[in-house]
Tab-separated table of C-alpha atoms in Angstrom:
chain	number	residue	atom	x	y	z
A	1	MET	CA	157.064	9.282	-142.086
A	2	LYS	CA	157.768	5.531	-142.156
A	3	SER	CA	155.832	3.334	-144.570
A	4	TYR	CA	155.686	-0.459	-144.847
A	5	ASP	CA	154.172	-3.249	-146.899
A	6	VAL	CA	153.104	-4.944	-143.650
A	7	LEU	CA	152.913	-3.448	-140.171
A	8	ILE	CA	152.418	-5.958	-137.368
A	9	VAL	CA	151.101	-4.872	-133.973
A	10	GLY	CA	152.235	-7.212	-131.205
A	11	ALA	CA	155.628	-8.910	-130.807
A	12	GLY	CA	154.522	-12.113	-129.147
A	13	ILE	CA	155.512	-15.378	-130.770
A	14	VAL	CA	152.763	-15.079	-133.422
A	15	GLY	CA	153.692	-11.506	-134.322
A	16	CYS	CA	157.395	-12.335	-134.455
A	17	ALA	CA	156.744	-15.389	-136.636
A	18	CYS	CA	154.613	-13.266	-138.993
A	19	ALA	CA	157.319	-10.594	-139.177
A	20	ARG	CA	159.971	-13.170	-140.044
A	21	GLU	CA	157.845	-14.922	-142.668
A	22	CYS	CA	156.860	-11.656	-144.344
A	23	ALA	CA	160.467	-10.445	-144.303
A	24	LEU	CA	161.624	-13.726	-145.857
A	25	ALA	CA	159.113	-13.070	-148.652
A	26	GLY	CA	160.800	-9.742	-149.397
A	27	LEU	CA	158.146	-7.487	-147.885
A	28	ARG	CA	158.982	-4.277	-146.001
A	29	VAL	CA	157.977	-5.224	-142.465
A	30	GLY	CA	157.466	-3.137	-139.347
A	31	LEU	CA	156.753	-4.616	-135.921
A	32	VAL	CA	155.281	-2.554	-133.078
A	33	GLU	CA	155.374	-3.591	-129.412
A	34	SER	CA	154.592	-1.435	-126.384
A	35	ASN	CA	156.199	-3.744	-123.829
A	36	LEU	CA	158.810	-6.507	-123.794
A	37	PRO	CA	158.730	-8.653	-126.967
A	38	GLY	CA	157.486	-12.112	-126.071
A	39	GLY	CA	156.624	-10.913	-122.584
A	40	GLY	CA	152.843	-11.391	-122.599
A	41	ALA	CA	150.936	-14.600	-123.360
A	42	THR	CA	154.082	-16.031	-124.960
A	43	ALA	CA	156.024	-15.839	-121.694
A	44	ALA	CA	153.064	-17.275	-119.781
A	45	GLY	CA	152.667	-20.296	-122.064
A	46	MET	CA	153.773	-23.886	-121.571
A	47	GLY	CA	155.482	-24.313	-124.933
A	48	HIS	CA	153.827	-27.575	-125.991
A	49	ILE	CA	154.126	-28.227	-129.749
A	50	VAL	CA	151.213	-30.576	-130.214
A	51	VAL	CA	148.930	-31.973	-132.905
A	52	MET	CA	145.397	-31.512	-131.565
A	53	ASP	CA	142.396	-33.405	-132.920
A	54	ASP	CA	139.543	-31.503	-131.287
A	55	SER	CA	138.262	-30.530	-134.757
A	56	PRO	CA	139.375	-31.270	-138.332
A	57	ALA	CA	140.406	-27.629	-138.822
A	58	GLN	CA	142.427	-27.536	-135.602
A	59	PHE	CA	144.017	-30.861	-136.482
A	60	GLY	CA	145.019	-29.599	-139.918
A	61	LEU	CA	146.519	-26.378	-138.581
A	62	THR	CA	148.445	-27.923	-135.686
A	63	HIS	CA	149.738	-30.779	-137.850
A	64	TYR	CA	150.937	-28.323	-140.480
A	65	SER	CA	152.520	-26.059	-137.891
A	66	ARG	CA	154.290	-28.870	-136.056
A	67	GLY	CA	155.902	-29.771	-139.373
A	68	LEU	CA	157.075	-26.170	-139.815
A	69	TRP	CA	158.544	-26.206	-136.289
A	70	GLN	CA	160.415	-29.387	-137.153
A	71	GLN	CA	161.933	-27.637	-140.167
A	72	LEU	CA	163.145	-24.863	-137.855
A	73	ILE	CA	164.827	-27.164	-135.315
A	74	PRO	CA	168.314	-27.019	-136.923
A	75	LYS	CA	168.189	-23.206	-136.871
A	76	LEU	CA	166.900	-22.687	-133.336
A	77	PRO	CA	169.421	-21.652	-130.651
A	78	ASN	CA	170.081	-23.828	-127.608
A	79	ALA	CA	168.225	-21.249	-125.524
A	80	ALA	CA	164.973	-22.251	-127.244
A	81	GLU	CA	165.350	-25.706	-125.648
A	82	TYR	CA	163.376	-27.463	-128.392
A	83	GLU	CA	163.050	-31.161	-127.593
A	84	THR	CA	160.975	-33.863	-129.271
A	85	ARG	CA	159.502	-35.265	-126.078
A	86	GLY	CA	156.265	-36.660	-127.479
A	87	THR	CA	152.820	-36.336	-125.940
A	88	LEU	CA	151.371	-39.094	-123.775
A	89	TRP	CA	147.586	-38.849	-123.615
A	90	VAL	CA	146.473	-40.729	-120.499
A	91	ALA	CA	143.231	-42.710	-120.332
A	92	ALA	CA	141.818	-43.163	-116.834
A	93	ASP	CA	139.334	-45.917	-117.696
A	94	GLU	CA	138.025	-48.119	-120.492
A	95	GLU	CA	135.651	-45.431	-121.741
A	96	GLU	CA	138.628	-43.146	-122.294
A	97	MET	CA	140.570	-46.021	-123.877
A	98	ALA	CA	137.871	-46.095	-126.549
A	99	GLU	CA	138.758	-42.420	-127.170
A	100	VAL	CA	142.423	-43.415	-127.390
A	101	HIS	CA	141.700	-45.867	-130.198
A	102	ALA	CA	139.552	-43.297	-132.024
A	103	LYS	CA	142.333	-40.711	-131.690
A	104	GLN	CA	144.865	-43.141	-133.097
A	105	LEU	CA	142.722	-43.711	-136.179
A	106	THR	CA	142.450	-39.952	-136.731
A	107	TYR	CA	146.183	-39.415	-136.366
A	108	ARG	CA	147.231	-42.326	-138.502
A	109	ALA	CA	144.803	-41.403	-141.281
A	110	ALA	CA	146.719	-38.121	-141.579
A	111	GLY	CA	150.138	-39.751	-141.410
A	112	VAL	CA	150.832	-38.747	-137.794
A	113	ARG	CA	152.629	-41.392	-135.759
A	114	ALA	CA	150.558	-42.473	-132.737
A	115	ASN	CA	150.917	-45.632	-130.658
A	116	VAL	CA	148.306	-47.135	-128.327
A	117	LEU	CA	149.797	-48.242	-124.992
A	118	ASP	CA	148.162	-50.622	-122.562
A	119	ALA	CA	148.498	-50.070	-118.818
A	120	THR	CA	151.732	-52.047	-118.568
A	121	GLU	CA	153.346	-50.313	-121.536
A	122	MET	CA	152.352	-46.892	-120.239
A	123	ALA	CA	153.785	-47.669	-116.802
A	124	ALA	CA	157.060	-48.595	-118.484
A	125	GLU	CA	157.115	-45.228	-120.275
A	126	GLU	CA	156.130	-43.198	-117.203
A	127	PRO	CA	156.480	-45.257	-113.994
A	128	ARG	CA	155.435	-42.364	-111.718
A	129	LEU	CA	151.877	-42.383	-113.046
A	130	ARG	CA	149.518	-44.004	-110.551
A	131	GLN	CA	148.460	-47.599	-110.877
A	132	GLY	CA	145.010	-48.415	-112.202
A	133	LEU	CA	145.085	-46.221	-115.289
A	134	ALA	CA	143.773	-47.949	-118.402
A	135	GLY	CA	146.495	-46.937	-120.882
A	136	GLY	CA	147.195	-44.131	-123.263
A	137	LEU	CA	148.225	-42.822	-126.654
A	138	LEU	CA	151.824	-41.809	-127.343
A	139	VAL	CA	152.331	-39.231	-130.114
A	140	PRO	CA	156.134	-39.408	-130.281
A	141	ASP	CA	156.880	-36.488	-132.616
A	142	ASP	CA	155.266	-33.717	-130.555
A	143	GLY	CA	157.730	-31.314	-128.951
A	144	VAL	CA	158.354	-28.767	-126.240
A	145	VAL	CA	160.019	-25.366	-126.598
A	146	TYR	CA	160.892	-22.455	-124.322
A	147	PRO	CA	158.558	-19.821	-125.809
A	148	PRO	CA	160.314	-16.531	-124.900
A	149	ALA	CA	163.623	-17.715	-126.379
A	150	ALA	CA	161.898	-19.045	-129.502
A	151	ALA	CA	160.076	-15.733	-129.975
A	152	ASP	CA	163.332	-13.833	-129.443
A	153	TRP	CA	165.025	-15.873	-132.184
A	154	LEU	CA	162.138	-15.310	-134.600
A	155	LEU	CA	162.328	-11.590	-133.880
A	156	ARG	CA	166.114	-11.389	-134.252
A	157	ASP	CA	165.979	-13.312	-137.523
A	158	ALA	CA	163.249	-11.009	-138.843
A	159	LEU	CA	165.340	-7.955	-137.943
A	160	ALA	CA	168.426	-9.477	-139.569
A	161	ILE	CA	166.452	-9.970	-142.780
A	162	GLY	CA	165.314	-6.346	-142.782
A	163	ALA	CA	162.275	-5.919	-140.557
A	164	THR	CA	162.215	-2.975	-138.154
A	165	LEU	CA	160.981	-2.853	-134.554
A	166	THR	CA	159.273	0.100	-132.862
A	167	LEU	CA	159.256	-0.320	-129.074
A	168	GLY	CA	157.814	1.416	-126.073
A	169	SER	CA	154.657	3.240	-127.094
A	170	PRO	CA	151.248	1.532	-127.337
A	171	ALA	CA	149.162	1.804	-130.489
A	172	VAL	CA	146.025	3.883	-129.916
A	173	SER	CA	144.339	3.588	-133.310
A	174	ALA	CA	144.602	1.693	-136.582
A	175	TRP	CA	142.592	2.744	-139.617
A	176	ASN	CA	143.055	2.687	-143.390
A	177	GLY	CA	146.752	1.828	-143.177
A	178	GLU	CA	147.580	4.441	-140.542
A	179	LEU	CA	148.778	3.347	-137.114
A	180	ARG	CA	148.951	6.010	-134.416
A	181	LEU	CA	151.019	5.511	-131.281
A	182	ALA	CA	150.500	7.149	-127.904
A	183	ASP	CA	153.718	9.151	-128.229
A	184	GLY	CA	152.408	10.853	-131.387
A	185	THR	CA	154.251	8.668	-133.884
A	186	THR	CA	152.292	7.768	-137.027
A	187	LEU	CA	153.230	4.766	-139.154
A	188	HIS	CA	151.783	3.885	-142.562
A	189	SER	CA	151.389	0.514	-144.245
A	190	ASP	CA	149.506	-1.247	-147.025
A	191	ARG	CA	148.320	-3.680	-144.353
A	192	ILE	CA	148.158	-3.467	-140.568
A	193	VAL	CA	148.126	-6.886	-138.887
A	194	LEU	CA	146.786	-7.163	-135.338
A	195	ALA	CA	148.693	-9.898	-133.501
A	196	THR	CA	147.702	-8.604	-130.085
A	197	GLY	CA	146.511	-11.765	-128.350
A	198	ALA	CA	143.616	-11.074	-126.005
A	199	ASP	CA	143.959	-7.290	-126.321
A	200	ILE	CA	141.074	-6.028	-128.473
A	201	ASN	CA	141.588	-2.293	-127.880
A	202	LEU	CA	142.312	-1.606	-131.556
A	203	LEU	CA	139.244	-3.516	-132.795
A	204	SER	CA	136.457	-3.820	-130.271
A	205	THR	CA	134.399	-6.085	-132.569
A	206	LEU	CA	136.924	-8.924	-132.248
A	207	PRO	CA	134.973	-11.978	-130.981
A	208	ILE	CA	137.601	-12.833	-128.373
A	209	LYS	CA	137.256	-13.710	-124.706
A	210	LYS	CA	140.068	-14.005	-122.188
A	211	ARG	CA	140.615	-17.398	-120.582
A	212	LYS	CA	142.862	-17.154	-117.561
A	213	GLY	CA	145.299	-19.970	-116.878
A	214	HIS	CA	147.738	-20.919	-114.112
A	215	LEU	CA	151.118	-22.654	-114.344
A	216	LEU	CA	153.462	-23.849	-111.611
A	217	ILE	CA	157.154	-24.576	-112.083
A	218	THR	CA	159.055	-26.881	-109.735
A	219	ASP	CA	162.617	-27.144	-108.581
A	220	ARG	CA	164.950	-29.367	-110.643
A	221	TYR	CA	164.096	-33.065	-110.750
A	222	PRO	CA	165.877	-34.499	-113.833
A	223	GLY	CA	164.248	-37.598	-115.278
A	224	PHE	CA	161.090	-37.359	-113.166
A	225	VAL	CA	158.973	-37.574	-116.325
A	226	GLN	CA	159.996	-38.233	-119.924
A	227	HIS	CA	157.083	-36.947	-122.017
A	228	GLN	CA	154.548	-34.165	-122.028
A	229	ILE	CA	151.751	-35.955	-120.184
A	230	VAL	CA	148.137	-34.862	-120.612
A	231	GLU	CA	144.951	-36.475	-119.371
A	232	LEU	CA	142.304	-37.105	-122.013
A	233	GLY	CA	139.979	-34.987	-119.898
A	234	TYR	CA	142.059	-31.987	-120.999
A	235	LEU	CA	140.067	-31.825	-124.226
A	236	LYS	CA	136.790	-31.704	-122.290
A	237	SER	CA	138.280	-28.951	-120.125
A	238	ALA	CA	139.425	-26.957	-123.157
A	239	HIS	CA	135.974	-27.191	-124.752
A	240	LYS	CA	134.170	-25.551	-121.830
A	241	LEU	CA	133.501	-22.060	-123.099
A	242	GLU	CA	132.081	-20.541	-119.908
A	243	ALA	CA	132.733	-22.672	-116.813
A	244	ASP	CA	136.021	-22.815	-114.909
A	245	SER	CA	137.885	-26.077	-115.447
A	246	ILE	CA	141.109	-27.878	-114.581
A	247	ALA	CA	143.001	-30.818	-116.085
A	248	PHE	CA	146.289	-32.676	-115.511
A	249	ASN	CA	149.100	-31.531	-117.795
A	250	ILE	CA	152.814	-31.797	-117.000
A	251	GLN	CA	155.891	-30.941	-119.055
A	252	PRO	CA	159.553	-31.774	-118.441
A	253	ARG	CA	162.005	-28.953	-119.152
A	254	ARG	CA	165.618	-29.359	-120.207
A	255	THR	CA	166.622	-27.763	-116.899
A	256	GLY	CA	165.092	-30.704	-115.000
A	257	GLN	CA	162.208	-28.536	-113.850
A	258	LEU	CA	158.577	-29.466	-114.382
A	259	LEU	CA	155.738	-27.253	-115.588
A	260	ILE	CA	152.392	-28.271	-114.092
A	261	GLY	CA	148.994	-27.180	-115.399
A	262	SER	CA	146.361	-26.564	-116.414
A	263	SER	CA	143.402	-24.351	-115.580
A	264	ARG	CA	140.874	-22.257	-117.502
A	265	GLN	CA	138.780	-19.428	-116.100
A	266	PHE	CA	136.387	-16.958	-117.712
A	267	GLY	CA	135.488	-13.573	-116.307
A	268	ASN	CA	138.607	-13.256	-114.136
A	269	GLU	CA	140.981	-10.707	-115.639
A	270	ASN	CA	143.095	-10.299	-112.512
A	271	TYR	CA	146.671	-11.511	-112.911
A	272	GLN	CA	146.750	-12.572	-109.255
A	273	SER	CA	146.751	-16.334	-108.681
A	274	ASP	CA	143.464	-17.888	-107.633
A	275	LEU	CA	144.422	-20.136	-104.707
A	276	GLY	CA	141.258	-22.206	-105.010
A	277	ILE	CA	141.851	-22.995	-108.678
A	278	LEU	CA	145.553	-23.600	-108.027
A	279	ARG	CA	144.753	-26.053	-105.242
A	280	GLN	CA	142.333	-27.956	-107.474
A	281	MET	CA	144.892	-28.017	-110.300
A	282	LEU	CA	147.612	-29.484	-108.075
A	283	GLN	CA	145.249	-31.991	-106.494
A	284	ARG	CA	144.263	-33.123	-109.972
A	285	ALA	CA	147.911	-33.519	-110.950
A	286	GLN	CA	148.671	-35.519	-107.799
A	287	SER	CA	145.700	-37.799	-108.467
A	288	PHE	CA	147.495	-38.936	-111.623
A	289	MET	CA	151.047	-38.721	-110.280
A	290	PRO	CA	151.063	-39.001	-106.456
A	291	GLU	CA	154.811	-38.366	-106.047
A	292	LEU	CA	154.287	-34.770	-107.186
A	293	ALA	CA	153.175	-34.035	-103.628
A	294	GLN	CA	156.790	-34.527	-102.506
A	295	LEU	CA	158.273	-31.969	-104.926
A	296	SER	CA	159.009	-28.307	-104.289
A	297	GLY	CA	157.278	-25.662	-106.352
A	298	LEU	CA	159.229	-22.484	-107.051
A	299	ARG	CA	156.831	-20.113	-108.749
A	300	VAL	CA	153.241	-19.754	-109.950
A	301	TRP	CA	152.083	-17.365	-112.661
A	302	THR	CA	149.008	-16.654	-114.717
A	303	GLY	CA	148.307	-15.621	-118.286
A	304	PHE	CA	145.385	-15.080	-120.625
A	305	ARG	CA	144.438	-17.165	-123.650
A	306	ALA	CA	142.538	-15.434	-126.448
A	307	ALA	CA	139.528	-17.605	-127.245
A	308	THR	CA	137.154	-17.343	-130.212
A	309	PRO	CA	133.639	-18.872	-130.162
A	310	ASP	CA	134.622	-21.752	-132.460
A	311	LYS	CA	138.090	-22.227	-130.879
A	312	LEU	CA	139.878	-21.471	-134.162
A	313	PRO	CA	142.174	-18.498	-134.840
A	314	LEU	CA	141.455	-15.510	-137.051
A	315	ILE	CA	144.090	-15.325	-139.806
A	316	GLY	CA	143.703	-12.942	-142.731
A	317	PRO	CA	141.792	-9.759	-143.684
A	318	ALA	CA	139.419	-8.449	-141.018
A	319	GLU	CA	136.513	-8.650	-143.476
A	320	GLY	CA	133.215	-9.120	-141.659
A	321	LEU	CA	134.616	-7.625	-138.449
A	322	SER	CA	135.747	-4.273	-139.843
A	323	ASP	CA	135.113	-2.107	-142.902
A	324	ASP	CA	138.827	-1.287	-143.002
A	325	ARG	CA	140.216	-3.103	-146.046
A	326	LYS	CA	143.793	-2.601	-144.847
A	327	LEU	CA	143.246	-4.255	-141.463
A	328	TRP	CA	144.373	-7.878	-141.039
A	329	LEU	CA	144.322	-10.321	-138.113
A	330	ALA	CA	146.493	-13.023	-136.588
A	331	VAL	CA	144.715	-13.561	-133.252
A	332	GLY	CA	142.478	-15.945	-131.322
A	333	PHE	CA	144.796	-18.924	-130.862
A	334	GLU	CA	143.600	-19.721	-127.319
A	335	GLY	CA	146.142	-22.204	-125.857
A	336	LEU	CA	147.760	-23.051	-129.185
A	337	GLY	CA	149.501	-19.834	-130.201
A	338	ILE	CA	152.967	-21.281	-129.667
A	339	THR	CA	152.162	-24.433	-131.624
A	340	ASN	CA	150.457	-22.528	-134.434
A	341	ALA	CA	152.761	-19.514	-134.794
A	342	PRO	CA	154.729	-20.799	-137.832
A	343	ALA	CA	151.580	-21.924	-139.650
A	344	ALA	CA	149.776	-18.654	-138.937
A	345	ALA	CA	152.745	-16.738	-140.320
A	346	ARG	CA	152.866	-18.857	-143.470
A	347	LEU	CA	149.111	-18.655	-144.099
A	348	LEU	CA	149.091	-14.912	-143.532
A	349	THR	CA	151.994	-14.374	-145.929
A	350	ASP	CA	150.409	-16.663	-148.518
A	351	GLN	CA	147.308	-14.463	-148.512
A	352	ILE	CA	149.295	-11.248	-148.768
A	353	LEU	CA	151.243	-12.573	-151.744
A	354	GLY	CA	148.325	-14.366	-153.373
A	355	ARG	CA	150.020	-17.754	-153.031
A	356	ILE	CA	148.131	-21.029	-152.762
A	357	SER	CA	148.533	-22.381	-149.238
A	358	GLU	CA	149.472	-25.952	-148.400
A	359	ILE	CA	146.311	-26.302	-146.305
A	360	ASP	CA	142.820	-24.896	-146.756
A	361	ILE	CA	142.740	-21.355	-145.347
A	362	ALA	CA	138.929	-21.069	-145.235
A	363	PRO	CA	138.373	-22.335	-141.647
A	364	TYR	CA	140.622	-19.590	-140.235
A	365	LEU	CA	139.449	-16.555	-142.226
A	366	PRO	CA	137.935	-13.833	-140.015
A	367	ARG	CA	134.922	-13.397	-142.306
A	368	ARG	CA	133.513	-16.693	-141.032
A	369	MET	CA	132.588	-14.872	-137.826
A	370	SER	CA	130.007	-12.710	-139.605
A	371	SER	CA	128.661	-15.808	-141.369
A	372	GLN	CA	128.324	-17.648	-138.036
A	373	ALA	CA	126.585	-14.654	-136.469
A	374	ALA	CA	124.124	-14.498	-139.369
A	375	ALA	CA	123.441	-18.228	-139.076
A	376	HIS	CA	122.516	-17.849	-135.398
A	377	ALA	CA	120.450	-14.689	-135.903
């Protein structure tokens, strides 16, 4: 009978980051994955390492995590393809330019570099954007990474430190430090951490909804764009909690390929591509960058983001969602799991060890969900 200090269910990028961080802290770590590590939401993600200002708590977490990613850059393998591309937030009109200036104030107040560009300056940075756009905000220190390779490195490093991996059989129950697998295996731990993305089978009370997204990857067009480019309307799209939405988002890969997004759908749990949504997504992209219509797309895929009602992750003991004092959570990252994986791992480990965290942990604790439910009762 195997026993651990920490047993993590789910070997996506968040689970692998948590396993590595806990192993670095000297804890006995077990990681359980029923399928291919990094093969779920991690493989479906864009890999944008971005500081987001949609709320103070999200800003604090993404800023902290981007800094942790930057510390990892010298250690990451070439396969992870980490590049500091910067994010260019595009303003379509003067109303959105007012948002650009407000965003810059927020970023700069926290010590994040951010430069306002007028229309001419933005065209110099990205000449394939259409004429008539008002300008934008360049956040030069944001990055891009190839998520499956980054998750694989985190996993391999965790295993090298001493973590163990149990593959192939899904977990069917988790209670009071006992994790049962479908093949009859039983594992024991002082803490069981659910890092299972949008899968809530082990805790049905998780306040998580699936948000389906589409991505398209093109053939190789080196130098077509230089930055991760996102329309300011992306934030409005991301904030819609029920309606389907699309927004322009494009990322250059080291291979010369381009990733084009993005879409969000509720209530559609079919992995098959939705041709209507895909068409709208590509039309939106071409409205900002007309030359995209001349490029060849190679493949389209879908994935599911795990969304909480307040758009913040659940990191820490499952208090308020479960009576099991040994059950912990690292879920609910929506579209920011890749950005926030290092920070989630650090905050989780801080709580396990009783360390004071570098940022306030309160906004991400699962118990806030019961408090929010009581407030709306």
